[in-house]
XYZ file of N, CA, C and O in Angstrom:
592
model
N 0.790 -1.079 0.195
C -0.054 -0.093 0.067
C 0.837 1.165 0.122
O 2.124 1.574 0.788
N 0.548 2.359 -0.731
C 1.250 3.326 -0.746
C 1.097 4.438 0.249
O 0.124 4.454 0.866
N 2.046 5.127 0.515
C 2.223 6.015 1.792
C 1.875 7.344 1.019
O 1.750 8.431 2.014
N 1.648 7.503 -0.396
C 1.595 8.626 -0.978
C 0.172 9.276 -0.424
O -0.884 8.623 -0.533
N 0.088 10.594 -0.113
C -1.205 11.362 0.252
C -1.326 12.339 -0.577
O -0.576 13.634 -0.518
N -2.458 12.508 -1.090
C -2.798 13.641 -2.324
C -2.838 14.907 -1.584
O -2.602 15.838 -2.032
N -3.476 14.878 -0.491
C -3.744 16.135 0.499
C -2.440 16.814 0.664
O -2.593 18.269 0.987
N -1.467 16.214 0.440
C -0.006 16.951 0.940
C 0.438 17.651 -0.447
O 1.420 18.293 -0.426
N -0.141 17.330 -1.583
C 0.489 18.081 -2.908
C -0.114 19.368 -2.961
O -0.845 19.402 -4.040
N 0.156 20.398 -2.210
C -0.614 21.690 -2.436
C 0.233 22.652 -1.450
O 0.584 22.009 -0.534
N 0.479 23.745 -1.844
C 0.293 24.333 -3.111
C 1.622 24.184 -3.861
O 2.699 23.904 -3.209
N 1.427 24.169 -5.376
C 2.467 24.140 -6.140
C 2.556 25.468 -6.499
O 1.600 26.240 -6.831
N 3.671 25.984 -6.807
C 4.017 27.424 -7.445
C 4.874 27.396 -8.484
O 6.231 26.805 -8.419
N 4.447 27.671 -9.720
C 5.356 27.733 -10.704
C 5.650 29.269 -11.211
O 5.182 30.048 -10.438
N 6.349 29.328 -12.155
C 6.786 30.571 -12.578
C 5.645 31.715 -12.630
O 5.548 32.810 -11.991
N 4.378 31.324 -13.384
C 3.333 32.193 -13.569
C 2.271 31.668 -12.795
O 0.971 32.602 -12.731
N 2.094 30.684 -12.023
C 0.790 30.051 -11.513
C 0.805 29.743 -10.061
O 2.213 29.279 -9.858
N -0.006 29.701 -9.298
C -0.146 29.197 -8.092
C -1.360 27.998 -7.970
O -2.517 28.375 -8.598
N -0.821 26.913 -7.847
C -1.634 25.674 -7.996
C -2.322 25.193 -6.349
O -1.395 25.277 -5.608
N -3.600 25.457 -6.474
C -4.157 24.816 -5.015
C -5.633 24.048 -5.242
O -6.395 24.295 -6.348
N -5.945 23.763 -4.377
C -7.190 22.975 -4.434
C -8.577 23.671 -4.409
O -8.338 24.915 -4.067
N -9.482 23.208 -5.147
C -10.561 24.243 -5.390
C -10.981 24.797 -4.098
O -11.686 25.962 -3.994
N -11.082 24.314 -2.813
C -11.511 24.562 -1.541
C -10.818 25.902 -1.166
O -11.353 26.611 -0.469
N -9.814 26.311 -1.775
C -8.947 27.553 -1.403
C -9.232 28.387 -2.311
O -8.712 29.664 -2.063
N -10.317 28.538 -3.090
C -10.721 29.574 -3.986
C -11.829 30.167 -3.651
O -12.928 29.590 -3.167
N -12.357 31.276 -4.033
C -13.383 32.211 -3.985
C -14.636 31.541 -4.855
O -14.284 30.924 -5.995
N -15.724 31.121 -3.975
C -16.698 30.371 -4.882
C -17.192 30.781 -6.183
O -17.416 30.174 -7.189
N -17.278 32.305 -6.201
C -17.723 32.897 -7.385
C -16.812 32.822 -8.281
O -17.300 32.785 -9.649
N -15.633 33.036 -8.070
C -14.456 32.948 -9.377
C -14.347 31.502 -9.587
O -14.427 31.151 -10.993
N -14.855 30.410 -8.916
C -14.523 29.033 -9.316
C -15.836 28.758 -10.280
O -15.875 28.221 -11.142
N -17.049 29.470 -9.886
C -18.341 29.196 -10.621
C -18.111 29.892 -11.802
O -18.554 29.332 -13.098
N -17.576 30.916 -11.984
C -17.241 31.605 -13.304
C -16.407 30.684 -14.217
O -16.542 30.702 -15.337
N -15.353 30.375 -13.475
C -14.279 29.563 -14.441
C -15.098 28.331 -14.984
O -14.717 27.890 -16.111
N -15.823 27.686 -14.172
C -16.409 26.189 -14.273
C -17.696 26.358 -15.568
O -18.116 25.522 -16.082
N -18.104 27.779 -15.343
C -19.463 28.237 -15.980
C -20.395 27.521 -15.461
O -21.237 26.952 -15.983
N -20.420 27.428 -14.188
C -21.782 26.785 -13.575
C -22.406 27.557 -12.366
O -21.612 28.544 -12.037
N -23.498 27.327 -12.028
C -24.142 28.140 -11.084
C -23.606 27.699 -9.684
O -22.768 26.992 -9.571
N -23.945 28.682 -8.736
C -23.285 28.466 -7.254
C -23.604 27.210 -6.626
O -22.611 26.458 -6.184
N -24.812 26.372 -6.722
C -25.034 25.203 -6.157
C -24.154 23.980 -6.752
O -23.761 23.304 -5.920
N -24.115 23.910 -8.105
C -23.379 22.901 -8.692
C -21.634 23.103 -8.177
O -20.993 22.114 -8.105
N -21.319 24.322 -8.396
C -19.901 24.562 -8.155
C -19.993 24.155 -6.681
O -18.688 23.587 -6.420
N -20.554 24.396 -5.557
C -20.367 24.136 -4.292
C -20.358 22.858 -4.167
O -19.479 22.131 -3.573
N -21.166 21.858 -4.993
C -21.200 20.451 -4.935
C -19.600 19.944 -5.476
O -19.215 19.020 -5.069
N -19.178 20.495 -6.712
C -18.077 20.159 -7.352
C -17.024 20.412 -6.402
O -16.063 19.620 -6.210
N -16.847 21.476 -5.840
C -15.722 21.758 -4.753
C -15.735 20.742 -3.599
O -14.782 20.198 -3.259
N -16.945 20.369 -3.028
C -17.190 19.456 -1.942
C -16.361 18.052 -2.506
O -16.085 17.383 -1.641
N -17.006 17.582 -3.588
C -16.655 16.402 -4.289
C -15.158 16.146 -4.338
O -14.682 15.286 -4.281
N -14.625 17.281 -5.036
C -13.206 17.380 -5.329
C -12.228 17.213 -3.853
O -11.476 16.553 -3.716
N -12.882 17.944 -2.754
C -12.265 17.746 -1.352
C -12.296 16.314 -1.073
O -11.295 15.754 -0.481
N -13.505 15.829 -1.073
C -13.803 14.299 -0.729
C -13.060 13.354 -1.270
O -12.189 12.436 -0.824
N -12.645 13.446 -2.557
C -12.065 12.642 -3.557
C -10.425 12.832 -3.268
O -9.752 11.853 -2.917
N -9.820 13.961 -2.823
C -8.585 14.238 -2.235
C -8.231 13.717 -1.050
O -7.296 12.879 -0.814
N -9.432 13.836 -0.102
C -9.341 13.230 1.101
C -9.030 11.590 1.132
O -8.383 10.982 2.067
N -10.067 11.057 0.302
C -9.877 9.742 0.117
C -8.852 9.041 -0.660
O -8.728 7.935 -0.721
N -7.971 10.110 -1.270
C -6.770 9.803 -1.667
C -7.051 8.943 -3.085
O -6.427 8.132 -3.822
N -8.283 9.485 -3.500
C -8.759 8.785 -4.986
C -8.289 9.678 -6.273
O -8.679 9.257 -7.311
N -7.791 10.828 -6.011
C -7.553 11.805 -6.897
C -7.034 13.236 -6.418
O -6.896 13.208 -5.040
N -6.866 13.992 -7.302
C -6.526 15.498 -7.121
C -6.960 16.361 -7.975
O -7.304 16.050 -9.019
N -7.206 17.577 -7.555
C -7.821 18.805 -8.275
C -7.081 19.908 -8.018
O -6.940 20.017 -6.751
N -6.575 20.547 -9.078
C -5.926 21.932 -8.689
C -6.730 22.801 -9.444
O -6.719 22.569 -10.826
N -6.911 24.084 -8.967
C -7.128 25.296 -9.767
C -5.827 26.020 -10.080
O -5.259 26.095 -8.926
N -5.349 26.572 -11.125
C -4.306 27.306 -11.256
C -4.702 28.718 -11.502
O -5.601 29.182 -12.280
N -4.194 29.492 -10.621
C -4.587 31.049 -10.412
C -3.332 31.683 -10.953
O -2.187 31.307 -10.669
N -3.344 32.703 -12.001
C -2.246 33.378 -12.235
C -1.740 34.342 -10.968
O -2.573 34.917 -10.498
N -0.384 34.288 -10.878
C 0.218 35.217 -9.904
C -0.064 36.596 -9.910
O -0.508 37.187 -8.854
N -0.026 37.208 -11.136
C -0.158 38.616 -11.135
C -1.626 39.315 -11.373
O -2.030 40.232 -10.713
N -2.385 38.410 -11.727
C -3.960 38.948 -11.815
C -4.719 38.198 -10.918
O -6.041 38.578 -10.851
N -4.401 36.990 -10.262
C -5.092 36.368 -9.420
C -6.472 35.777 -10.158
O -7.637 35.363 -9.485
N -6.369 35.450 -11.589
C -7.479 34.827 -12.320
C -7.253 33.518 -12.410
O -6.128 33.032 -12.625
N -8.413 32.561 -12.202
C -8.211 31.449 -12.260
C -8.006 31.059 -14.139
O -8.869 31.375 -14.772
N -7.111 30.315 -14.049
C -6.384 29.970 -15.742
C -6.744 28.574 -16.032
O -6.709 28.288 -17.392
N -6.407 27.584 -15.151
C -6.791 26.134 -15.496
C -7.080 25.209 -14.385
O -7.363 25.642 -13.380
N -7.590 24.259 -14.791
C -8.153 23.093 -13.855
C -7.419 21.842 -14.327
O -7.422 21.728 -15.615
N -6.915 21.185 -13.303
C -6.141 20.035 -13.359
C -6.935 18.916 -12.528
O -7.023 19.424 -11.371
N -7.466 17.752 -13.310
C -8.056 16.824 -12.171
C -7.556 15.452 -12.746
O -7.277 15.080 -13.719
N -7.105 14.764 -11.492
C -6.500 13.554 -11.782
C -7.651 12.471 -10.935
O -7.882 12.854 -9.769
N -8.283 11.638 -11.622
C -9.488 11.085 -10.967
C -9.139 9.431 -10.910
O -8.194 8.993 -11.822
N -9.764 8.477 -10.476
C -9.841 7.294 -10.606
C -8.349 6.752 -10.448
O -7.708 5.919 -10.901
N -7.886 7.370 -9.329
C -6.188 7.368 -8.750
C -6.172 5.627 -8.058
O -6.881 5.563 -7.250
N -5.103 4.930 -8.547
C -4.936 3.540 -8.022
C -3.251 3.680 -8.023
O -2.528 3.469 -8.925
N -2.778 4.049 -6.848
C -1.624 4.163 -6.832
C -0.668 2.723 -6.706
O 0.484 2.828 -6.986
N -1.454 1.684 -6.171
C -0.945 0.382 -6.410
C -0.487 -0.159 -7.789
O 0.526 -0.562 -8.141
N -1.497 0.091 -8.590
C -1.437 0.067 -10.046
C -1.014 0.976 -10.834
O -0.599 0.786 -12.105
N -0.490 1.961 -10.173
C 0.088 3.382 -10.730
C -0.611 3.749 -12.087
O -0.157 4.003 -13.119
N -2.083 4.124 -11.727
C -2.831 4.577 -13.045
C -3.829 5.437 -12.529
O -4.180 5.513 -11.318
N -4.243 6.357 -13.378
C -5.209 7.416 -13.065
C -5.674 7.894 -14.506
O -5.147 7.641 -15.642
N -6.943 8.830 -14.263
C -7.413 9.579 -15.428
C -6.995 11.132 -15.224
O -7.073 11.514 -14.288
N -6.510 11.712 -16.398
C -6.092 12.960 -16.125
C -7.096 14.040 -17.361
O -7.465 13.490 -18.419
N -7.579 15.148 -16.688
C -8.191 16.256 -17.409
C -7.505 17.350 -17.077
O -7.349 17.711 -16.024
N -7.261 18.204 -18.204
C -6.667 19.455 -18.188
C -7.556 20.526 -18.737
O -7.657 20.391 -20.154
N -7.990 21.425 -18.032
C -8.674 22.635 -18.887
C -8.065 23.852 -18.961
O -7.594 24.088 -17.682
N -8.005 24.580 -19.886
C -7.224 25.892 -19.800
C -8.372 27.098 -20.258
O -9.122 26.698 -21.065
N -8.067 27.924 -19.644
C -8.573 29.390 -20.247
C -7.756 30.453 -20.288
O -7.364 30.940 -19.508
N -7.801 30.705 -21.668
C -6.752 31.963 -22.041
C -5.402 31.827 -21.397
O -4.837 32.760 -20.709
N -4.822 30.503 -21.719
C -3.575 30.347 -21.543
C -2.712 30.286 -22.630
O -3.036 29.809 -23.746
N -1.594 30.613 -22.826
C -0.509 30.904 -23.929
C 0.104 29.530 -24.189
O 0.097 28.709 -23.113
N 0.824 29.258 -25.046
C 1.559 28.182 -25.450
C 2.608 27.814 -24.410
O 2.994 26.790 -23.800
N 3.433 29.014 -24.209
C 4.645 28.966 -23.131
C 3.919 28.656 -21.889
O 4.517 27.724 -20.872
N 2.817 29.331 -21.420
C 2.622 28.858 -20.000
C 1.991 27.167 -20.083
O 1.892 26.556 -19.003
N 1.222 27.010 -21.124
C 0.830 25.358 -21.121
C 2.067 24.648 -20.769
O 1.878 23.488 -20.173
N 3.185 25.041 -21.529
C 4.408 24.269 -21.334
C 4.841 24.357 -20.034
O 5.345 23.275 -19.401
N 4.811 25.400 -19.352
C 5.172 25.549 -17.944
C 4.529 24.746 -17.044
O 4.734 23.834 -16.277
N 2.881 24.599 -17.276
C 2.112 23.680 -16.723
C 2.306 22.092 -16.635
O 2.514 21.439 -15.924
N 2.568 21.925 -18.103
C 2.732 20.480 -18.572
C 4.129 20.098 -17.846
O 4.132 18.899 -17.319
N 5.143 20.654 -17.587
C 6.338 20.549 -17.232
C 6.331 20.060 -15.541
O 6.851 19.021 -15.160
N 5.572 20.880 -14.847
C 5.325 20.673 -13.517
C 4.318 19.333 -13.312
O 4.396 18.559 -12.453
N 3.535 19.236 -13.950
C 2.451 17.956 -14.344
C 3.077 16.704 -14.322
O 3.017 15.915 -13.598
N 4.233 16.724 -15.233
C 4.902 15.693 -15.732
C 5.759 15.389 -14.479
O 5.752 14.035 -14.199
N 6.261 16.232 -13.777
C 7.029 16.120 -12.628
C 6.384 15.398 -11.511
O 6.733 14.340 -11.037
N 5.265 15.714 -11.494
C 4.283 15.079 -10.297
C 3.856 13.886 -10.588
O 4.030 12.842 -9.891
N 3.232 13.585 -11.909
C 2.856 12.220 -12.450
C 4.058 11.161 -12.534
O 3.672 9.916 -12.133
N 4.854 11.789 -13.061
C 6.172 10.547 -13.393
C 6.871 10.325 -12.341
O 7.314 9.304 -11.965
N 7.607 11.518 -11.763
C 8.640 11.617 -10.625
C 7.979 11.395 -8.982
O 8.531 10.771 -8.472
N 6.817 11.994 -8.923
C 6.322 12.210 -7.558
C 5.632 11.029 -7.368
O 5.528 10.412 -6.230
N 4.832 10.833 -8.316
C 3.843 9.538 -7.873
C 3.928 8.227 -8.730
O 3.105 7.295 -8.723
N 4.866 8.309 -9.633
C 5.238 7.361 -10.627
C 4.167 6.673 -11.354
O 3.862 5.534 -11.355
N 3.117 7.416 -11.992
C 2.143 6.922 -12.852
C 2.667 6.072 -13.956
O 3.646 6.858 -14.592
N 2.121 5.024 -14.413
C 2.524 4.364 -15.692
C 1.671 4.366 -16.635
O 1.910 4.566 -17.841
N 0.524 4.482 -16.320
C -0.783 4.640 -17.020
C -1.610 5.850 -16.843
O -2.188 5.827 -15.822
N -1.932 6.617 -17.800
C -2.736 7.960 -17.599
C -3.716 7.768 -18.607
O -3.408 8.070 -19.918
N -5.203 7.594 -18.299
C -6.155 7.903 -19.237
C -6.321 9.266 -19.677
O -6.273 10.183 -18.448
N -6.584 9.606 -20.865
C -6.528 10.865 -21.239
C -7.810 10.975 -22.511
O -8.011 10.090 -22.913
N -8.425 12.056 -22.264
C -9.426 12.337 -23.200
C -9.457 13.812 -23.907
O -9.477 14.762 -23.121
N -8.900 14.004 -24.946
C -8.728 15.303 -25.644
C -7.867 16.096 -24.556
O -8.109 17.184 -24.528
N -6.536 15.496 -24.417
C -5.662 16.244 -23.786
C -5.205 17.075 -24.735
O -4.846 17.044 -25.991
N -4.770 18.587 -24.113
C -4.098 19.606 -25.017
C -2.998 19.044 -25.630
O -1.903 18.438 -24.996
N -2.570 19.432 -26.964
C -1.430 19.028 -27.627
C -0.225 19.129 -27.073
O 0.727 18.477 -26.869
N -0.068 20.284 -26.322
C 1.158 20.816 -25.623
C 1.486 19.937 -24.741
O 2.607 19.503 -24.435
N 0.598 19.793 -23.824
C 0.507 18.719 -22.668
C 0.924 17.215 -22.988
O 1.963 16.988 -22.403
N 0.264 16.953 -23.798
C 0.384 15.463 -24.361
C 1.925 15.473 -25.025
O 2.592 14.224 -24.583
N 2.108 16.305 -25.570
C 3.568 16.159 -26.248
C 4.852 16.286 -25.178
O 5.728 15.363 -25.296
N 4.607 16.909 -24.223
C 5.350 17.026 -22.926
C 5.757 15.648 -22.285
O 6.686 15.280 -22.111
N 4.527 14.789 -22.201
C 4.374 13.561 -21.690
C 5.245 12.520 -22.734
O 6.195 11.759 -22.622
N 4.883 12.532 -24.245
C 5.278 11.667 -25.130
C 6.789 12.047 -25.352
O 7.624 11.047 -25.844
N 7.069 13.198 -25.066
C 8.722 13.381 -25.359
C 9.490 13.064 -23.737
O 10.761 13.247 -24.018
N 8.732 12.344 -22.955
C 9.487 12.321 -21.618
C 9.167 10.791 -21.248
O 8.716 10.467 -20.021
N 9.051 9.883 -22.021
C 9.032 8.384 -21.708
C 7.360 7.795 -21.903
O 7.190 6.762 -21.453
N 6.423 8.503 -22.180
C 5.336 7.937 -22.428
C 4.823 7.975 -23.785
O 5.212 8.832 -24.783
N 4.098 6.817 -24.021
C 3.390 6.660 -25.309
C 1.938 6.691 -25.436
O 1.436 6.118 -24.458
N 1.344 7.024 -26.409
C 0.014 7.317 -26.425
C -0.490 6.106 -27.141
O -0.355 5.865 -28.213
N -1.573 5.390 -26.461
C -2.096 4.193 -27.141
C -3.597 4.299 -26.630
O -3.980 4.104 -25.307
N -4.641 4.496 -27.745
C -5.928 4.643 -27.251
C -6.455 5.354 -26.316
O -7.000 5.007 -24.934
N -6.261 6.575 -26.456
C -6.649 7.852 -25.420
C -5.772 7.136 -24.055
O -6.520 7.615 -22.872
N -4.653 6.603 -24.087
C -4.009 6.524 -22.908
C -2.560 6.830 -23.000
O -2.017 6.490 -24.084
N -2.008 7.421 -21.849
C -0.482 7.675 -22.005
C -0.007 6.378 -21.046
O -0.328 6.145 -20.055
N 0.951 5.921 -21.912
C 1.661 4.546 -21.090
C 3.148 4.701 -21.054
O 3.672 5.138 -22.162
N 3.511 4.423 -19.759
C 5.081 4.788 -19.703
C 5.666 3.395 -20.066
O 5.555 2.480 -19.787
N 6.677 3.665 -21.092
C 7.422 2.657 -21.818
C 8.757 2.003 -20.768
O 8.974 2.969 -19.786
């Protein structure tokens, strides 16, 4: 059984972004980013917190350091640390290619080096993020990144 605890992976700070759990952000800002009303946003935040506490996944919202605007959501779900697999979704809002690369590099370090995932299910992963994985030891096979 793995000793890795998802709740300890916050905050991450990269050159342009502050990564933290949805519970650490203003409800109105999260609802605007998600495009949801307040009630479903509250449920989303609550569900994400439960997922993290159960160690079944992790959710980060990425806030721009200089404008404090939420610019990305990263969700890792169906996490199985014993089998080293999970499902990944990355959603960007007004993020440049260079910023996507910055995010992709930190995400790769987390998934590959910190929690050692071998198999990552992806669905419509951003090209820049996907290339960062395929250039660093993962192959794409049927909507899955597999470590060779």
